[in-house]
CSV table of C-alpha atoms and ligand atoms in Angstrom, one decimal:
chain,number,residue,atom,x,y,z
A,747,UNK,CA,-149.3,25.1,54.5
A,748,UNK,CA,-151.8,27.9,54.1
A,749,UNK,CA,-151.5,31.4,55.5
A,750,UNK,CA,-154.0,34.3,55.9
A,751,UNK,CA,-152.2,37.5,54.8
A,752,UNK,CA,-153.2,41.1,55.6
A,753,UNK,CA,-150.9,43.1,53.3
A,754,UNK,CA,-150.5,46.9,53.3
A,755,UNK,CA,-151.5,48.3,49.9
A,756,UNK,CA,-150.7,51.9,49.1
A,757,UNK,CA,-150.5,53.3,45.5
A,758,UNK,CA,-148.1,56.2,46.4
A,759,UNK,CA,-146.9,58.4,49.2
A,760,UNK,CA,-150.1,60.5,48.6
A,761,UNK,CA,-152.5,57.6,49.0
A,762,UNK,CA,-153.9,56.8,52.4
A,763,UNK,CA,-153.2,53.0,52.2
A,764,UNK,CA,-155.1,50.1,53.7
A,765,UNK,CA,-154.7,46.4,54.5
A,766,UNK,CA,-156.0,43.8,51.9
A,767,UNK,CA,-156.6,40.2,52.7
A,768,UNK,CA,-154.9,37.4,50.7
A,769,UNK,CA,-154.5,33.7,51.1
A,770,UNK,CA,-151.2,32.0,50.5
A,771,UNK,CA,-151.7,28.4,49.5
A,772,UNK,CA,-149.2,25.6,49.0
A,773,UNK,CA,-146.5,27.3,51.2
A,774,UNK,CA,-143.6,25.0,52.0
A,775,UNK,CA,-141.4,25.3,55.1
A,776,UNK,CA,-138.3,25.6,52.9
A,777,UNK,CA,-139.6,28.8,51.2
A,778,UNK,CA,-138.1,32.1,52.2
A,779,UNK,CA,-140.6,34.8,53.1
A,780,UNK,CA,-139.9,36.7,49.9
A,781,UNK,CA,-140.5,33.5,47.9
A,782,UNK,CA,-143.8,33.1,49.6
A,783,UNK,CA,-144.7,36.7,48.5
A,784,UNK,CA,-143.4,35.8,44.9
A,785,UNK,CA,-146.1,33.0,44.8
A,786,UNK,CA,-148.8,35.4,46.1
A,787,UNK,CA,-147.8,37.8,43.4
A,788,UNK,CA,-147.8,35.2,40.6
A,789,UNK,CA,-151.4,34.4,41.6
A,790,UNK,CA,-152.3,38.1,41.6
A,791,UNK,CA,-150.8,38.6,38.1
A,792,UNK,CA,-152.6,35.5,36.8
A,793,UNK,CA,-155.9,36.8,38.0
A,794,UNK,CA,-155.2,40.2,36.4
A,795,UNK,CA,-154.5,42.1,39.6
A,796,UNK,CA,-151.7,44.4,40.7
A,797,UNK,CA,-148.8,42.5,42.4
A,798,UNK,CA,-147.6,43.6,45.8
A,799,UNK,CA,-144.6,45.9,45.5
A,800,UNK,CA,-141.8,45.0,47.9
A,801,UNK,CA,-138.1,45.8,47.8
A,802,UNK,CA,-135.3,43.2,47.5
A,803,UNK,CA,-132.0,42.8,45.8
A,804,UNK,CA,-129.4,40.2,47.1
A,805,UNK,CA,-131.8,37.9,48.9
A,806,UNK,CA,-128.8,36.9,50.9
A,807,UNK,CA,-129.0,39.2,54.0
A,808,UNK,CA,-126.4,41.6,52.5
A,809,UNK,CA,-128.1,44.6,50.9
A,810,UNK,CA,-130.7,45.4,53.6
A,811,UNK,CA,-133.4,46.3,51.1
A,812,UNK,CA,-136.1,43.7,52.0
A,813,UNK,CA,-137.6,45.9,54.6
A,814,UNK,CA,-141.1,45.1,55.9
A,815,UNK,CA,-142.8,44.7,59.3
A,816,UNK,CA,-144.3,41.2,59.9
A,817,UNK,CA,-146.8,41.0,62.8
A,818,UNK,CA,-145.2,44.1,64.4
A,819,UNK,CA,-141.6,42.9,64.1
A,820,UNK,CA,-139.2,44.5,61.6
A,821,UNK,CA,-138.1,41.6,59.4
A,822,UNK,CA,-140.3,39.2,61.3
A,823,UNK,CA,-139.9,36.9,64.2
A,824,UNK,CA,-136.4,35.7,63.7
A,825,UNK,CA,-133.2,37.8,64.1
A,826,UNK,CA,-132.6,37.9,60.4
A,827,UNK,CA,-133.5,39.9,57.3
A,828,UNK,CA,-136.8,39.2,55.6
A,829,UNK,CA,-135.1,37.4,52.8
A,830,UNK,CA,-133.4,35.1,55.2
A,831,UNK,CA,-136.6,34.4,57.1
A,832,UNK,CA,-138.1,31.0,56.2
A,833,UNK,CA,-141.7,29.8,56.4
A,834,UNK,CA,-140.8,27.2,58.9
A,835,UNK,CA,-141.0,30.0,61.4
A,836,UNK,CA,-144.8,30.1,60.9
A,837,UNK,CA,-147.6,27.7,61.6
A,838,UNK,CA,-150.3,26.4,59.2
A,839,UNK,CA,-153.3,28.6,59.2
A,840,UNK,CA,-151.5,31.5,60.9
A,841,UNK,CA,-152.7,35.1,60.2
A,842,UNK,CA,-150.0,37.6,59.3
A,843,UNK,CA,-150.0,41.4,59.0
A,844,UNK,CA,-147.3,42.7,56.6
A,845,UNK,CA,-146.6,46.4,56.6
A,846,UNK,CA,-143.9,48.8,55.4
A,847,UNK,CA,-141.4,50.6,57.8
A,848,UNK,CA,-143.4,53.3,59.6
A,849,UNK,CA,-141.3,56.5,60.0
A,850,UNK,CA,-141.7,60.1,58.8
A,851,UNK,CA,-138.2,60.0,57.3
A,852,UNK,CA,-139.1,56.8,55.3
A,853,UNK,CA,-142.1,57.8,53.2
A,854,UNK,CA,-143.9,54.9,51.5
A,855,UNK,CA,-143.2,54.7,47.8
A,856,UNK,CA,-145.7,51.9,47.1
A,857,UNK,CA,-147.2,49.0,49.1
A,858,UNK,CA,-144.2,47.7,51.2
A,859,UNK,CA,-141.5,49.9,49.6
A,860,UNK,CA,-140.3,52.9,51.5
A,861,UNK,CA,-137.8,55.6,50.4
A,862,UNK,CA,-134.7,55.1,52.6
A,863,UNK,CA,-132.6,57.8,50.8
A,864,UNK,CA,-132.5,59.7,54.1
A,865,UNK,CA,-129.8,57.2,55.1
A,866,UNK,CA,-127.8,58.0,51.9
A,867,UNK,CA,-127.9,61.7,52.7
A,868,UNK,CA,-126.6,61.0,56.2
A,869,UNK,CA,-123.7,59.1,54.8
A,870,UNK,CA,-123.1,61.8,52.2
A,871,UNK,CA,-122.9,64.3,55.1
A,872,UNK,CA,-119.8,62.6,56.6
A,873,UNK,CA,-119.7,58.8,56.4
A,874,UNK,CA,-116.4,58.7,54.6
A,875,UNK,CA,-112.7,59.3,54.8
A,876,UNK,CA,-111.5,62.2,52.7
A,877,UNK,CA,-107.8,62.2,53.6
A,878,UNK,CA,-105.6,60.7,50.9
A,879,UNK,CA,-104.3,57.3,52.0
A,880,UNK,CA,-102.1,56.7,49.0
A,881,UNK,CA,-101.6,53.2,47.6
A,882,UNK,CA,-102.9,50.2,49.4
A,883,UNK,CA,-100.4,49.6,52.3
A,884,UNK,CA,-99.0,46.4,53.6
A,885,UNK,CA,-101.5,44.9,56.1
A,886,UNK,CA,-99.0,45.3,58.9
A,887,UNK,CA,-97.9,48.9,58.2
A,888,UNK,CA,-100.5,50.4,60.6
A,889,UNK,CA,-100.7,48.0,63.6
A,890,UNK,CA,-104.3,48.1,65.0
A,891,UNK,CA,-105.1,46.5,68.4
A,892,UNK,CA,-107.3,43.3,67.8
A,893,UNK,CA,-110.1,44.6,70.0
A,894,UNK,CA,-110.3,47.8,68.0
A,895,UNK,CA,-110.3,45.9,64.7
A,896,UNK,CA,-113.0,43.6,66.0
A,897,UNK,CA,-115.2,46.4,67.2
A,898,UNK,CA,-114.8,48.3,64.0
A,899,UNK,CA,-115.7,45.2,62.0
A,900,UNK,CA,-118.8,44.5,64.1
A,901,UNK,CA,-120.0,48.1,63.6
A,902,UNK,CA,-119.3,47.8,59.8
A,903,UNK,CA,-121.7,44.9,59.7
A,904,UNK,CA,-124.6,47.4,59.6
A,905,UNK,CA,-126.4,46.9,56.3
A,906,UNK,CA,-128.5,50.1,56.6
A,907,UNK,CA,-131.8,48.2,56.3
A,908,UNK,CA,-133.6,50.6,58.7
A,909,UNK,CA,-135.0,48.0,61.1
A,910,UNK,CA,-133.6,50.1,64.0
A,911,UNK,CA,-135.7,53.1,62.9
A,912,UNK,CA,-138.8,50.9,62.3
A,913,UNK,CA,-138.5,49.3,65.8
A,914,UNK,CA,-138.0,52.6,67.6
A,915,UNK,CA,-141.0,54.4,69.2
A,916,UNK,CA,-139.2,57.6,68.3
A,917,UNK,CA,-138.2,56.5,64.8
A,918,UNK,CA,-134.6,57.3,65.8
A,919,UNK,CA,-131.8,56.5,63.4
A,920,UNK,CA,-129.2,56.7,66.2
A,921,UNK,CA,-128.1,53.1,65.9
A,922,UNK,CA,-127.5,53.4,62.2
A,923,UNK,CA,-125.5,56.7,62.6
A,924,UNK,CA,-123.6,55.3,65.5
A,925,UNK,CA,-122.6,52.2,63.6
A,926,UNK,CA,-121.4,54.2,60.7
A,927,UNK,CA,-119.4,56.7,62.8
A,928,UNK,CA,-118.0,53.9,64.9
A,929,UNK,CA,-116.6,51.8,62.2
A,930,UNK,CA,-114.7,54.7,60.8
A,931,UNK,CA,-113.8,56.5,64.0
A,932,UNK,CA,-112.4,53.4,65.9
A,933,UNK,CA,-109.7,53.0,63.2
A,934,UNK,CA,-106.7,55.3,62.9
A,935,UNK,CA,-107.4,56.2,59.3
A,936,UNK,CA,-110.9,57.4,60.2
A,937,UNK,CA,-110.3,58.9,63.6
A,938,UNK,CA,-108.7,62.1,62.2
A,939,UNK,CA,-112.0,63.4,60.9
A,940,UNK,CA,-114.3,61.9,63.6
A,941,UNK,CA,-115.2,65.2,65.3
A,942,UNK,CA,-116.5,66.9,62.2
A,943,UNK,CA,-118.0,63.6,60.9
A,944,UNK,CA,-120.1,63.0,64.0
A,945,UNK,CA,-121.4,66.6,64.1
A,946,UNK,CA,-122.4,66.6,60.4
A,947,UNK,CA,-124.0,63.2,60.4
A,948,UNK,CA,-126.1,63.9,63.6
A,949,UNK,CA,-127.2,67.3,62.1
A,950,UNK,CA,-128.3,65.5,58.9
A,951,UNK,CA,-130.1,62.8,60.9
A,952,UNK,CA,-132.1,65.6,62.7
A,953,UNK,CA,-132.7,67.4,59.5
A,954,UNK,CA,-134.2,64.3,57.9
A,955,UNK,CA,-136.9,64.1,60.7
A,956,UNK,CA,-135.7,61.1,62.6
A,957,UNK,CA,-136.5,61.2,66.3
A,958,UNK,CA,-134.2,61.3,69.3
A,959,UNK,CA,-132.8,58.3,71.1
A,960,UNK,CA,-134.3,57.6,74.6
A,961,UNK,CA,-132.2,54.4,75.2
A,962,UNK,CA,-135.1,51.9,74.9
A,963,UNK,CA,-132.8,49.5,73.1
A,964,UNK,CA,-135.4,48.1,70.7
A,965,UNK,CA,-133.1,49.1,67.8
A,966,UNK,CA,-130.4,46.7,68.8
A,967,UNK,CA,-132.9,44.0,69.6
A,968,UNK,CA,-134.4,44.3,66.1
A,969,UNK,CA,-131.2,44.6,64.2
A,970,UNK,CA,-130.6,41.6,62.0
A,971,UNK,CA,-126.8,42.1,62.3
A,972,UNK,CA,-126.8,42.5,66.1
A,973,UNK,CA,-125.3,46.0,66.1
A,974,UNK,CA,-124.7,46.8,69.8
A,975,UNK,CA,-126.0,49.7,71.8
A,976,UNK,CA,-122.4,50.4,72.7
A,977,UNK,CA,-122.2,52.2,69.4
A,978,UNK,CA,-124.7,54.8,70.6
A,979,UNK,CA,-122.8,55.4,73.8
A,980,UNK,CA,-119.7,56.0,71.7
A,981,UNK,CA,-121.6,58.3,69.3
A,982,UNK,CA,-122.8,60.4,72.3
A,983,UNK,CA,-119.3,60.6,73.7
A,984,UNK,CA,-117.9,61.6,70.3
A,985,UNK,CA,-120.6,64.2,69.9
A,986,UNK,CA,-119.8,65.7,73.3
A,987,UNK,CA,-116.0,65.7,72.6
A,988,UNK,CA,-116.7,67.3,69.2
A,989,UNK,CA,-117.7,70.6,71.0
A,990,UNK,CA,-114.3,71.0,72.7
B,2395,FES,S1,-132.8,41.3,49.8
B,2395,FES,FE1,-130.8,41.9,50.4
B,2395,FES,S2,-130.8,41.8,52.6
B,2395,FES,FE2,-132.7,41.0,52.0
């Protein structure tokens, strides 16, 4: 099939940026979205033009780096990462608009690549366990209720891609921060430091320039890993408790 692409081109964070039109020919349904962009880039390179810069690493839905907005949806129309999105989700002759994440805290580095190091700094502020846990214990040494283990695991599924921020009208990082504080705070090993952790990570989120949460829920709807809004409710409760 053939697709009409409007791709955001921007040389650096200082450049204004603009859409450029491209045609993707010979696209097969089995191709992933990134493979389609690879073909577009091969054509650009062969004709002596600059290829489109886009982030990717695992191409398996694990690393979260393949961030881009496709026709207004972070990661495109399916509930998956862009690397796991296949061209069978599009129709022959369709026109697509491909843009980087739009958020003050995620400045564009080049074309579709944004700087997501704000997330790293939020994790550095408190997304860890600093108590010494000694050697690896026997799995049954600290019994954990099944529901707690499942909830912590589901929160830990966050890959930090930033689709939550890109989908939010306030560019809030609340779902990301809530997932990271939940997966540690639900478990006994992480609950000890939860009060300080929540305070520090929320303060860093604000300092990075992310907006506030107004409970729209677009973050959870756009999340390729289905991180639940319950995490934000838990984050707000933990933040309140941290003041007492
Ligand atoms: S490239 Fe790793 S999640 Fe898409």
